Coordinates of C-alpha atoms in Angstrom, one line a residue:
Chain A
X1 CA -178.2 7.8 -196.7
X2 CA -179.9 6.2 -193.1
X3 CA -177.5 4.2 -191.0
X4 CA -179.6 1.9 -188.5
X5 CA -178.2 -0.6 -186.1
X6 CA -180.2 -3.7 -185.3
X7 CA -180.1 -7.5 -184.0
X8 CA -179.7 -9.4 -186.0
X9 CA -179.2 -13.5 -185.7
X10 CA -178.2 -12.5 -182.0
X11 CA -175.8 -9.7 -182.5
X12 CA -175.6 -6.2 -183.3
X13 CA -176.2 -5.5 -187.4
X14 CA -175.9 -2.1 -189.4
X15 CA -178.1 -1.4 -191.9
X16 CA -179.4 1.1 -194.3
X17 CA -182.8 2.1 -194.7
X18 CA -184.8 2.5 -197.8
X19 CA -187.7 2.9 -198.0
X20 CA -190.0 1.2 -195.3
X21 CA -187.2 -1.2 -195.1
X22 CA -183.6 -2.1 -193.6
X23 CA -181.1 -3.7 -195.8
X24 CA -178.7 -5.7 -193.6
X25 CA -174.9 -4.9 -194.2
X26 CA -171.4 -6.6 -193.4
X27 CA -169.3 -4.2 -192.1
X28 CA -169.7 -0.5 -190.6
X29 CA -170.5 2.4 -192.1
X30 CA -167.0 4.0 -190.6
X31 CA -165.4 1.2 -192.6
X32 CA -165.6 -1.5 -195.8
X33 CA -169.2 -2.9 -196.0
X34 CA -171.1 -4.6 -198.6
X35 CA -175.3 -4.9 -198.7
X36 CA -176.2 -8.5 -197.6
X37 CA -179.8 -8.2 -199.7
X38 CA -181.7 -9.6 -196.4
X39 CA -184.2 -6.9 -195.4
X40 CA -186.2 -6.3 -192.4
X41 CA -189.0 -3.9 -192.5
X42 CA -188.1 -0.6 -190.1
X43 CA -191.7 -0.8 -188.7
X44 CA -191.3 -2.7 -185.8
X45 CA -187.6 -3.5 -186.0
X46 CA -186.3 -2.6 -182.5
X47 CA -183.7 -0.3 -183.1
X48 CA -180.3 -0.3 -181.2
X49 CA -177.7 2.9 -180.2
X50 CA -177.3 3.7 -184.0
X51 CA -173.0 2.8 -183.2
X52 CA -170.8 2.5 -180.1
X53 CA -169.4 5.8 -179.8
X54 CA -165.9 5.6 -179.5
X55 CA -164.6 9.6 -177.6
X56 CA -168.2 11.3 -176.6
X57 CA -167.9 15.3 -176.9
X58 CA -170.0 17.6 -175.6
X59 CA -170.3 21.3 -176.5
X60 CA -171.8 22.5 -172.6
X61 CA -173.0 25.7 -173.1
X62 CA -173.7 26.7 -176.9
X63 CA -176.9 28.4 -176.9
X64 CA -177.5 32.0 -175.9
X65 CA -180.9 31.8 -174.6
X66 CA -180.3 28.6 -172.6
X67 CA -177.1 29.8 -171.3
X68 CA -179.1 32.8 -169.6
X69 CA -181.8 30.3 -168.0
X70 CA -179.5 27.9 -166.6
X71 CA -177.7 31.0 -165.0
X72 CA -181.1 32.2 -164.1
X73 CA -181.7 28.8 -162.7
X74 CA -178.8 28.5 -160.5
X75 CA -179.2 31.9 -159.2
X76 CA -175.9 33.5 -160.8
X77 CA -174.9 35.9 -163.8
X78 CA -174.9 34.5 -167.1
X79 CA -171.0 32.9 -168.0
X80 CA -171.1 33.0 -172.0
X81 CA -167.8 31.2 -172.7
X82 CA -165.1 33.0 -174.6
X83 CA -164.0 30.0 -176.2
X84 CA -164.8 26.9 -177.7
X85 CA -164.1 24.2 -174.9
X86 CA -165.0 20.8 -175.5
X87 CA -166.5 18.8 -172.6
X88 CA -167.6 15.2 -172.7
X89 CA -169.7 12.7 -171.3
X90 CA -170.0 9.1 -170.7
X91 CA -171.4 5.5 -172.8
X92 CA -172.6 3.8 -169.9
X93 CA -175.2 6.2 -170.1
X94 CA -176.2 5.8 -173.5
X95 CA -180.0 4.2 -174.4
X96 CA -181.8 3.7 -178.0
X97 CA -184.6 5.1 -179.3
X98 CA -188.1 4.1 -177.4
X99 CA -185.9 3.2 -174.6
X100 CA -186.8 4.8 -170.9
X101 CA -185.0 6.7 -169.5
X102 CA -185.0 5.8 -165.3
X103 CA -184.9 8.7 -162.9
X104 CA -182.7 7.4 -159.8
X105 CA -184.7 7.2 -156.6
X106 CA -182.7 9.7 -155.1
X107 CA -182.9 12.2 -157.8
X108 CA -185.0 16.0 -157.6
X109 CA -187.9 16.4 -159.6
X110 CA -185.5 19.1 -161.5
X111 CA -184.9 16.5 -164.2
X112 CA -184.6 17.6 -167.4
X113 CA -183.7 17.0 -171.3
X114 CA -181.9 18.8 -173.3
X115 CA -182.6 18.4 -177.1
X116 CA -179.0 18.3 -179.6
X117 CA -177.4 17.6 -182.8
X118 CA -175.3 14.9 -182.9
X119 CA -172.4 14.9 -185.6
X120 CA -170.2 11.5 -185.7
X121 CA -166.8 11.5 -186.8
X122 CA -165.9 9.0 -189.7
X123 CA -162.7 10.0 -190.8
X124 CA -159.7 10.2 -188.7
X125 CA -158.6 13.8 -188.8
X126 CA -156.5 16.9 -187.1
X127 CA -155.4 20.2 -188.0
X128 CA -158.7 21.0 -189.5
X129 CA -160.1 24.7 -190.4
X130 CA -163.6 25.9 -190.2
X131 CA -163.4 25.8 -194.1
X132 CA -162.9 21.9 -194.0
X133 CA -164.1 20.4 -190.8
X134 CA -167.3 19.3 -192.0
X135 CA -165.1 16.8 -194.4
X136 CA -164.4 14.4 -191.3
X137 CA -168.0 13.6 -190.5
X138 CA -169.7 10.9 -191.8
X139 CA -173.2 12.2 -190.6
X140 CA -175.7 13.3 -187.8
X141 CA -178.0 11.5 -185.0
X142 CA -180.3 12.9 -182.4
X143 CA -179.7 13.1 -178.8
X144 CA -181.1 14.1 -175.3
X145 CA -178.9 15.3 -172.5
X146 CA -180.9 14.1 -169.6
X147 CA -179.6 16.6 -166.7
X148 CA -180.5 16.4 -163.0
X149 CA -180.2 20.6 -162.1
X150 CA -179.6 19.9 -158.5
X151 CA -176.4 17.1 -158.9
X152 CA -175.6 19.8 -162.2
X153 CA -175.2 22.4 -159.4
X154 CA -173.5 20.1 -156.8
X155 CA -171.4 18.0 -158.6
X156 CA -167.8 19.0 -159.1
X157 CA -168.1 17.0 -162.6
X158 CA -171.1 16.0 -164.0
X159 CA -170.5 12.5 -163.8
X160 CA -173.6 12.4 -162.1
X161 CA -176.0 14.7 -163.0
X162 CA -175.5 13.8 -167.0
X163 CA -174.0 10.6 -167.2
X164 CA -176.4 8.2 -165.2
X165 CA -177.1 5.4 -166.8
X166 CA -179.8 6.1 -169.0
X167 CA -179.3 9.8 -169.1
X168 CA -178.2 10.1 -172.9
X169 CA -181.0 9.0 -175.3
X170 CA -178.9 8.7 -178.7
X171 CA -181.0 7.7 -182.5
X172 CA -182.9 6.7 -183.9
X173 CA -180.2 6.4 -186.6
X174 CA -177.5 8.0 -188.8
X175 CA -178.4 10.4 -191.5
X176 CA -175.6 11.3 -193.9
X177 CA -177.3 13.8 -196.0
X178 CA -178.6 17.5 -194.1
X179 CA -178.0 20.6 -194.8
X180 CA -177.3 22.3 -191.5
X181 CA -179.0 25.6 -191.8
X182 CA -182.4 24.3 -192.4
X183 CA -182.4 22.0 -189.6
X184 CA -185.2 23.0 -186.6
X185 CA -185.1 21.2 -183.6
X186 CA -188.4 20.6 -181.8
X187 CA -188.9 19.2 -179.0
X188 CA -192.7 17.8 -177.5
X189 CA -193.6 16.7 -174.1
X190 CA -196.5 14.0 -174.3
X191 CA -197.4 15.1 -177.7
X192 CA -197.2 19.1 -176.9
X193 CA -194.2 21.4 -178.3
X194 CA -192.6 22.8 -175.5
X195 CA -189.9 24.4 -178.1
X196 CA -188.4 24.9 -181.7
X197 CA -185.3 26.4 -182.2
X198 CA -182.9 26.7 -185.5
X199 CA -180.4 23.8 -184.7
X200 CA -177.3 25.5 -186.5
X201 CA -177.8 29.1 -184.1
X202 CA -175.1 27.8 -182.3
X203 CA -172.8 30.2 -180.3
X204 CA -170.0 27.9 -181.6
X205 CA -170.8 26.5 -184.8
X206 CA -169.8 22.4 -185.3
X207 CA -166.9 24.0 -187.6
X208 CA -165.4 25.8 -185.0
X209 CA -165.5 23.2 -182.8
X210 CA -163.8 20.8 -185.0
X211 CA -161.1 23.4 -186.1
X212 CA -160.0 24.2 -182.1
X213 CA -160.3 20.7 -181.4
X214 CA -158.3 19.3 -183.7
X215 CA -155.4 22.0 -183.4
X216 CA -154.3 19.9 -180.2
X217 CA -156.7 16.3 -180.4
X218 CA -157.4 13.6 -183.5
X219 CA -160.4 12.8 -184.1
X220 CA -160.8 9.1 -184.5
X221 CA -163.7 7.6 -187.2
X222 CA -166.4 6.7 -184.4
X223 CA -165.8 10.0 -181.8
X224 CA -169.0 11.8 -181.6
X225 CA -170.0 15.5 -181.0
X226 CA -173.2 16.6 -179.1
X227 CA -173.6 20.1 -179.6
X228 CA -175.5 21.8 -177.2
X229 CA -179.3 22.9 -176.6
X230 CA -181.0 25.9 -176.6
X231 CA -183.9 26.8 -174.1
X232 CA -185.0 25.2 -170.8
X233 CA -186.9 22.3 -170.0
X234 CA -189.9 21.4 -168.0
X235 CA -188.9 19.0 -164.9
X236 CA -189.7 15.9 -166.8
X237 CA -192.4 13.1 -164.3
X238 CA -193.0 9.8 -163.9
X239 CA -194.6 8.6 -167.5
X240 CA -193.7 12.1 -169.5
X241 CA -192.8 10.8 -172.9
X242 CA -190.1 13.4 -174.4
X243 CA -189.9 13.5 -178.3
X244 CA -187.1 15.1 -179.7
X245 CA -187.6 15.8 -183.7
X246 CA -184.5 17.3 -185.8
X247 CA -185.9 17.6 -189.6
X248 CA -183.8 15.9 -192.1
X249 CA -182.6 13.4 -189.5
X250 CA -185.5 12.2 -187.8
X251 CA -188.0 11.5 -184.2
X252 CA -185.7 10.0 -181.2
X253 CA -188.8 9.3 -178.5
X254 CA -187.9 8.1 -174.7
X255 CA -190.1 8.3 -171.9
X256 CA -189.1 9.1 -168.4
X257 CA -189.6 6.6 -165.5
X258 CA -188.6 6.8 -161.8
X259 CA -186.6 4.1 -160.2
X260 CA -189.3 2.3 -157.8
Chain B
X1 CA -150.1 -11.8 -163.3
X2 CA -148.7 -9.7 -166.3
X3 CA -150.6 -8.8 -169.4
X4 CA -148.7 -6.7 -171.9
X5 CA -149.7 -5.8 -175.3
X6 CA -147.2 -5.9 -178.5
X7 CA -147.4 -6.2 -182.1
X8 CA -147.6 -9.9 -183.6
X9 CA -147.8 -10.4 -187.4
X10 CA -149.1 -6.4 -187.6
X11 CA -152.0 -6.7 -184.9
X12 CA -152.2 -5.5 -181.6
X13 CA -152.0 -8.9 -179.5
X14 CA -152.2 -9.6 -175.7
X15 CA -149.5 -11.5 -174.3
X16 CA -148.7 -12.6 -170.5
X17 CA -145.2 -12.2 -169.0
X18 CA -143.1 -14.6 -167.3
X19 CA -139.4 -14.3 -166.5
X20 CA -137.8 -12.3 -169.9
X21 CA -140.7 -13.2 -172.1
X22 CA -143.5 -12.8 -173.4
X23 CA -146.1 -15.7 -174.7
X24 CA -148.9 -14.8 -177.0
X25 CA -152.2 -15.1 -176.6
X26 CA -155.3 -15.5 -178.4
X27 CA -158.1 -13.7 -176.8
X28 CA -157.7 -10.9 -174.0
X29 CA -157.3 -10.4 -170.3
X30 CA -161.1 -9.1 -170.4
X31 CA -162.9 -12.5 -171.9
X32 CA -161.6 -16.2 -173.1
X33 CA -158.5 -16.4 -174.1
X34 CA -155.6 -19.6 -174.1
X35 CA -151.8 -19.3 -174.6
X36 CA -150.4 -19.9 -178.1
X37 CA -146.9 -21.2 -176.4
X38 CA -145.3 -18.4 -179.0
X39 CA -142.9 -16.6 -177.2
X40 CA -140.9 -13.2 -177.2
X41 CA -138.4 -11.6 -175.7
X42 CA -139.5 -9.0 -173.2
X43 CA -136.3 -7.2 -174.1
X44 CA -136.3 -5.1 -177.2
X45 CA -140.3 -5.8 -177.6
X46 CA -141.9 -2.4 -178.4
X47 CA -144.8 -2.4 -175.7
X48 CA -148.3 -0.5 -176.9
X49 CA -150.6 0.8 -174.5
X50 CA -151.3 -2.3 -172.6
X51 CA -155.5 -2.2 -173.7
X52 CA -157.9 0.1 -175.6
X53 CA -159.7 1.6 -172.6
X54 CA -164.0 2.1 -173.0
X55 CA -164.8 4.8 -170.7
X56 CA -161.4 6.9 -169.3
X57 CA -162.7 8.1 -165.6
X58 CA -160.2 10.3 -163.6
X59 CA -159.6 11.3 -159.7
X60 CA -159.0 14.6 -160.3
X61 CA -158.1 16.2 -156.8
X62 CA -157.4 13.2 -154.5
X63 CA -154.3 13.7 -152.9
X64 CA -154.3 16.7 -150.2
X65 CA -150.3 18.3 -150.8
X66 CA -151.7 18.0 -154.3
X67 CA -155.2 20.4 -153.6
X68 CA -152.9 22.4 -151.3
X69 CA -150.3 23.1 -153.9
X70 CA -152.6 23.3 -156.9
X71 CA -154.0 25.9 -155.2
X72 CA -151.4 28.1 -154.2
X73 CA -150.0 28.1 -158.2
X74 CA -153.5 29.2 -159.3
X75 CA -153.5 32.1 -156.9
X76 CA -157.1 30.7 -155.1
X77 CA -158.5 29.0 -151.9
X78 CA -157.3 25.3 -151.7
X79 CA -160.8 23.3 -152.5
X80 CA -161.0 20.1 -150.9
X81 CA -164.0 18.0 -152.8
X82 CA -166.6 17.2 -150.1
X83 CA -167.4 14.2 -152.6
X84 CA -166.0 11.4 -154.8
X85 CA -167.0 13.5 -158.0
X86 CA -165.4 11.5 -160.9
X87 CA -164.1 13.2 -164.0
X88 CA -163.1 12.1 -167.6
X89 CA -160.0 12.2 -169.4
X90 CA -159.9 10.9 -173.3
X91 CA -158.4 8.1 -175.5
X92 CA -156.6 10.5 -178.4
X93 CA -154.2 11.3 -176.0
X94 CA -153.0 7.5 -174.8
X95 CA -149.2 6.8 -175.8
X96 CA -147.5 3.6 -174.6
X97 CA -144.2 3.4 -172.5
X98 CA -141.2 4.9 -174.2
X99 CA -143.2 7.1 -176.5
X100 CA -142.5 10.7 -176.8
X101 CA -145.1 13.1 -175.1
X102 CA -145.2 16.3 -177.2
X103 CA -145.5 19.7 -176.4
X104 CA -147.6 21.5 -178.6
X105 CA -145.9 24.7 -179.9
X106 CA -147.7 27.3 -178.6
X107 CA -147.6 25.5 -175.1
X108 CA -146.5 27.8 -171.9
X109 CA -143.5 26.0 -170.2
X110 CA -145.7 24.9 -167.3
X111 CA -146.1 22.1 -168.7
X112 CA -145.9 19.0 -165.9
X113 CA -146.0 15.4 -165.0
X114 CA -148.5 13.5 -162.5
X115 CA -147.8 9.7 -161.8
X116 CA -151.1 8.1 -160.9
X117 CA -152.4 4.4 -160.1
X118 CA -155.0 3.2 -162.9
X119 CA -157.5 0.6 -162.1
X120 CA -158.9 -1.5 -164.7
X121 CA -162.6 -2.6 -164.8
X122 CA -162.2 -6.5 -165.6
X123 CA -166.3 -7.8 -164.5
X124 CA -169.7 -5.5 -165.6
X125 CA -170.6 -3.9 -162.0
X126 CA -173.2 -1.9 -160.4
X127 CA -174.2 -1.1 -157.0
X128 CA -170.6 -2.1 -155.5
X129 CA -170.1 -1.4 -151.6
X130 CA -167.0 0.0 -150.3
X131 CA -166.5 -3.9 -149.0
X132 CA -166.8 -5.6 -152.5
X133 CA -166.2 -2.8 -155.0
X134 CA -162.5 -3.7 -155.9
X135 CA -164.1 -7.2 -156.9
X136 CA -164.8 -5.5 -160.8
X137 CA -161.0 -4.9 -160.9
X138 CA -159.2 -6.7 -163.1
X139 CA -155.5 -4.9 -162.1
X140 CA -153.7 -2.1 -162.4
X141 CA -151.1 0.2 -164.6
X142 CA -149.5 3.5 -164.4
X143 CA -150.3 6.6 -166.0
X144 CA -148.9 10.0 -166.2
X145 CA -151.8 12.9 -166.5
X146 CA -149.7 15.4 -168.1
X147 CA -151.1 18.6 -167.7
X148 CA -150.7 22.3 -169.3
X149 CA -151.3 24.4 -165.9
X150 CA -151.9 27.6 -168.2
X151 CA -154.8 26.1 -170.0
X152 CA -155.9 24.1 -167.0
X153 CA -156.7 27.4 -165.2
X154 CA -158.4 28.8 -168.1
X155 CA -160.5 26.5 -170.5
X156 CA -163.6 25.5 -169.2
X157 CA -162.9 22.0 -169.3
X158 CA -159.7 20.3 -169.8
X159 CA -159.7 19.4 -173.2
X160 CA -156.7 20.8 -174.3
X161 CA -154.6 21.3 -171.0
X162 CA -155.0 17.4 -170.6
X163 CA -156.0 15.9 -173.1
X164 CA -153.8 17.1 -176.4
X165 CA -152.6 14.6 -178.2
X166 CA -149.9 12.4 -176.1
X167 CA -150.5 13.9 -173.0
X168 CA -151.7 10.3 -171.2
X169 CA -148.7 8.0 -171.2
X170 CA -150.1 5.1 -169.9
X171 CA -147.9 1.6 -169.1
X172 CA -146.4 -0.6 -169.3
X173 CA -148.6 -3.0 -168.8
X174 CA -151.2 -4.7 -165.9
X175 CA -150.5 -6.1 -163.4
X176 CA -153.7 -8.2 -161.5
X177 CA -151.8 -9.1 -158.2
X178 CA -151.0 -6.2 -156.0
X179 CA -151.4 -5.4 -152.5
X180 CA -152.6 -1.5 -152.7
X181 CA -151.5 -0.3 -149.4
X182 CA -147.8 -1.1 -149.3
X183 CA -147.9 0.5 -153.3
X184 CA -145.3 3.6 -153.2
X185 CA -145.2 5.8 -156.0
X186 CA -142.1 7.1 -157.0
X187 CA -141.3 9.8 -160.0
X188 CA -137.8 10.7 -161.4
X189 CA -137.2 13.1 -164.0
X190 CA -133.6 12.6 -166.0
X191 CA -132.6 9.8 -163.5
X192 CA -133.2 12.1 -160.3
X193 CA -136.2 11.3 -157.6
X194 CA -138.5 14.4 -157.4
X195 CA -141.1 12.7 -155.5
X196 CA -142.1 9.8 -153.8
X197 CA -145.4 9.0 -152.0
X198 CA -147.9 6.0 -150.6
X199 CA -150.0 5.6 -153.8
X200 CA -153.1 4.6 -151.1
X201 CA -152.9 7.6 -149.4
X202 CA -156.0 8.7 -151.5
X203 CA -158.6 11.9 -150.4
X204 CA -160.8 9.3 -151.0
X205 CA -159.9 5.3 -151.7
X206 CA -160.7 3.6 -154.7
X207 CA -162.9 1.3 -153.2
X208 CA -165.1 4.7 -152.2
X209 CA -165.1 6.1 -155.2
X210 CA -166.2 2.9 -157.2
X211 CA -169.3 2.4 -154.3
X212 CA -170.1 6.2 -155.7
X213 CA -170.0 5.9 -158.8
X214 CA -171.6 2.2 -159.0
X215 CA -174.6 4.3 -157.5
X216 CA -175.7 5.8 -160.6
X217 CA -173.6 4.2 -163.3
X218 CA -172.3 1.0 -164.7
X219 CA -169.2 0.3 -165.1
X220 CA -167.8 -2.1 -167.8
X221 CA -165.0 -3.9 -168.8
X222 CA -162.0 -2.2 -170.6
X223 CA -163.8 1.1 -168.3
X224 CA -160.5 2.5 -166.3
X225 CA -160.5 4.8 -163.4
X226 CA -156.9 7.1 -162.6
X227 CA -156.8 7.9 -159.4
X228 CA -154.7 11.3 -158.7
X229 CA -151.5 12.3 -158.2
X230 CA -150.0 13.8 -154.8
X231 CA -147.6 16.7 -154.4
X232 CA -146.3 19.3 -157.2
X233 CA -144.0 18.5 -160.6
X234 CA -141.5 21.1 -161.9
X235 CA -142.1 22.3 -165.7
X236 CA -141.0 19.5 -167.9
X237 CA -138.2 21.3 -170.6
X238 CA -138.0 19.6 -174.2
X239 CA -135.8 16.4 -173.7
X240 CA -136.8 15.9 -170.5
X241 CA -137.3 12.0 -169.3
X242 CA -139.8 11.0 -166.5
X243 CA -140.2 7.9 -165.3
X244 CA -143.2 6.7 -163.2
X245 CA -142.5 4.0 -160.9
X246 CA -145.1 1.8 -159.0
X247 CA -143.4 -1.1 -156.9
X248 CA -145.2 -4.3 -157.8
X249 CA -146.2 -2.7 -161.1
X250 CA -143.3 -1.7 -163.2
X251 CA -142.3 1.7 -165.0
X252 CA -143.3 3.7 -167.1
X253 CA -141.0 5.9 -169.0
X254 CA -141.4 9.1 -171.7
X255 CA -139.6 11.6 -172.5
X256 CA -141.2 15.6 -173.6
X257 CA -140.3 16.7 -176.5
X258 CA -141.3 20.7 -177.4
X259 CA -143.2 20.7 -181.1
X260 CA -140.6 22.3 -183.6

């Protein structure tokens, strides 16, 4: 099933789509709802954050190959964590689907993305193994970790450097249904593919995640994993539209603009 | 002005104090709201966490005996932040005034209390100047950033050394009208004072780290920013009772309890 969120009547609707449509619903999908029968059609129906995320959790450094370039990048040895360590990040910065992303003046031209799996929480859960932590989410969304390398560096946290506003690119909706190891994440750069990468080749698996997480925190129905990239990025310019494509979940498409 | 938050016909309701009571109120301290003329005592009313924070920023080194001492118990160079680099606690881990903090089990004993000033985000705010920036706040609480020292020093981030479940007491309740530089901050554990310091005598002031982050970011209401703690806290031992005290802002009291 495909959870969107939409306006609707001046305020913020779910719905589910079917089709080449969007049935309007009372209620959230983390909760009691009921179909309304109004439908919209999902071509040109401006789509909104797909839910506002309650705790936003962020696996860091989860691939292997994109753990070496960033070490690469900042000019010291490769730090492959020992442990699954939860970070997060911030909604200020969050933006929709076909929403730009704005560069600060100030910023380098080492902007970045960073292509991930999102996995949203929709039951309220601790003490979870790796054989059951998958039973607590509700389903997955796409997102981009827009990264400035220079602040990434400086930055004691990286309130900056990830958590401008406009920095996390979240959508275009919820799908309930995948099967995690056949997902491929690819990402394209005006149209070109600057990489594909198996989305479940994490060095910390969602499961894992879950499980340490929950032997100390509750997960509450709305919290909201992203899981990591693999790879580098291009530095992203003025205009660059970035396209980030997870199959069985769908296209989340932003392009880059710099603060005039 | 005093906004607490108790339970009222089983929902979470937002009340203002005056004298021994509490009136009810429909609405909350961030929006439209009117008095109900319901009343309660203040005495014997079980307090919750006085709002559902949005975005949980944190100080996390702003106090210099703090840096100094911090330093010395992880055996490294005392690293005073050259910047306002804001951090991120999380909402599992809120508990109200007189709620038990508990250790997990498998917990070293350096487990420890920090009393810190929280500022609430009342008005939707960006580009703030030193000069105006408190002008988003709607008041202030007190909240204790209860930290595992062992895990701080060795996860990556602090998700578990600060963020476990009940590790944020948080109360016991705003306060809008202070004046922050005659605030003292004073912390007693089982009755006796362990520490007491001017709560303005930041690394850097609130009003400079809200121009900072107001750079990049927005900040919303329900958004709250803790500001640090100064000095050093002995291990907290199961049974242990600290209370927080901020004059012109109340108390907040909780007691550690080790996880059988």
């Amino acid at each position: 099933m495909r959870w969107a969120r939409f306006e609707r009547n001046g305020e913020a609707t779910f719905g589910i789509i079917e089709g080449e449509e969007i049935e309007a619903v009372d209620g959230t999908p983390f909760g009691d709802h009921t179909r309304t029968g109004e439908k919209v059609p999902l071509d040109g129906t401006k789509l909104l954050v797909p839910f506002e995320p309650k705790t936003f959790y962020a696996a860091g450094l989860n691939y292997v190959d994109h753990i070496m370039e960033q070490a690469e990048m900042h000019g010291r040895e490769p730090n492959i964590p020992e442990q699954p360590d939860i970070g997060y990040r911030a909604n200020n910065a969050l933006i929709a689907h076909d929403e730009d992303i704005v560069i600060p003046k100030d910023a380098t031209d080492k902007v970045q993305y960073e292509g991930e799996l999102v996995a949203i929480v929709g039951k309220q859960a601790k003490h979870l193994t790796e054989e059951n932590a998958l039973s607590c989410i509700l389903g997955y969304t796409i997102g981009n970790d827009v990264s400035e390398r220079t602040w990434q560096k400086n930055d004691r946290t990286f309130w900056r450097a990830k958590n401008a506003d406009t920095f996390k690119p979240m959508g275009p909706w919820i799908e309930t249904d995948i099967d995690l190891d056949s997902l491929q994440t690819t990402v394209r750069v005006n149209g070109e593919q600057t990489i594909q990468f198996a989305t479940n080749n994490m060095l910390f698996s969602l499961q894992r995640y879950i499980a340490a997480m929950t032997q100390y925190l509750t997960l509450h129905p709305g919290d909201m994993i992203w899981s990591g990239t693999e790879g580098s990025s291009p530095d992203m310019k003025d205009g660059d539209v970035v396209e980030i494509e997870i199959n069985q979940i769908g296209l989340l498409r932003n392009r880059f603009v710099r603060e005039k």
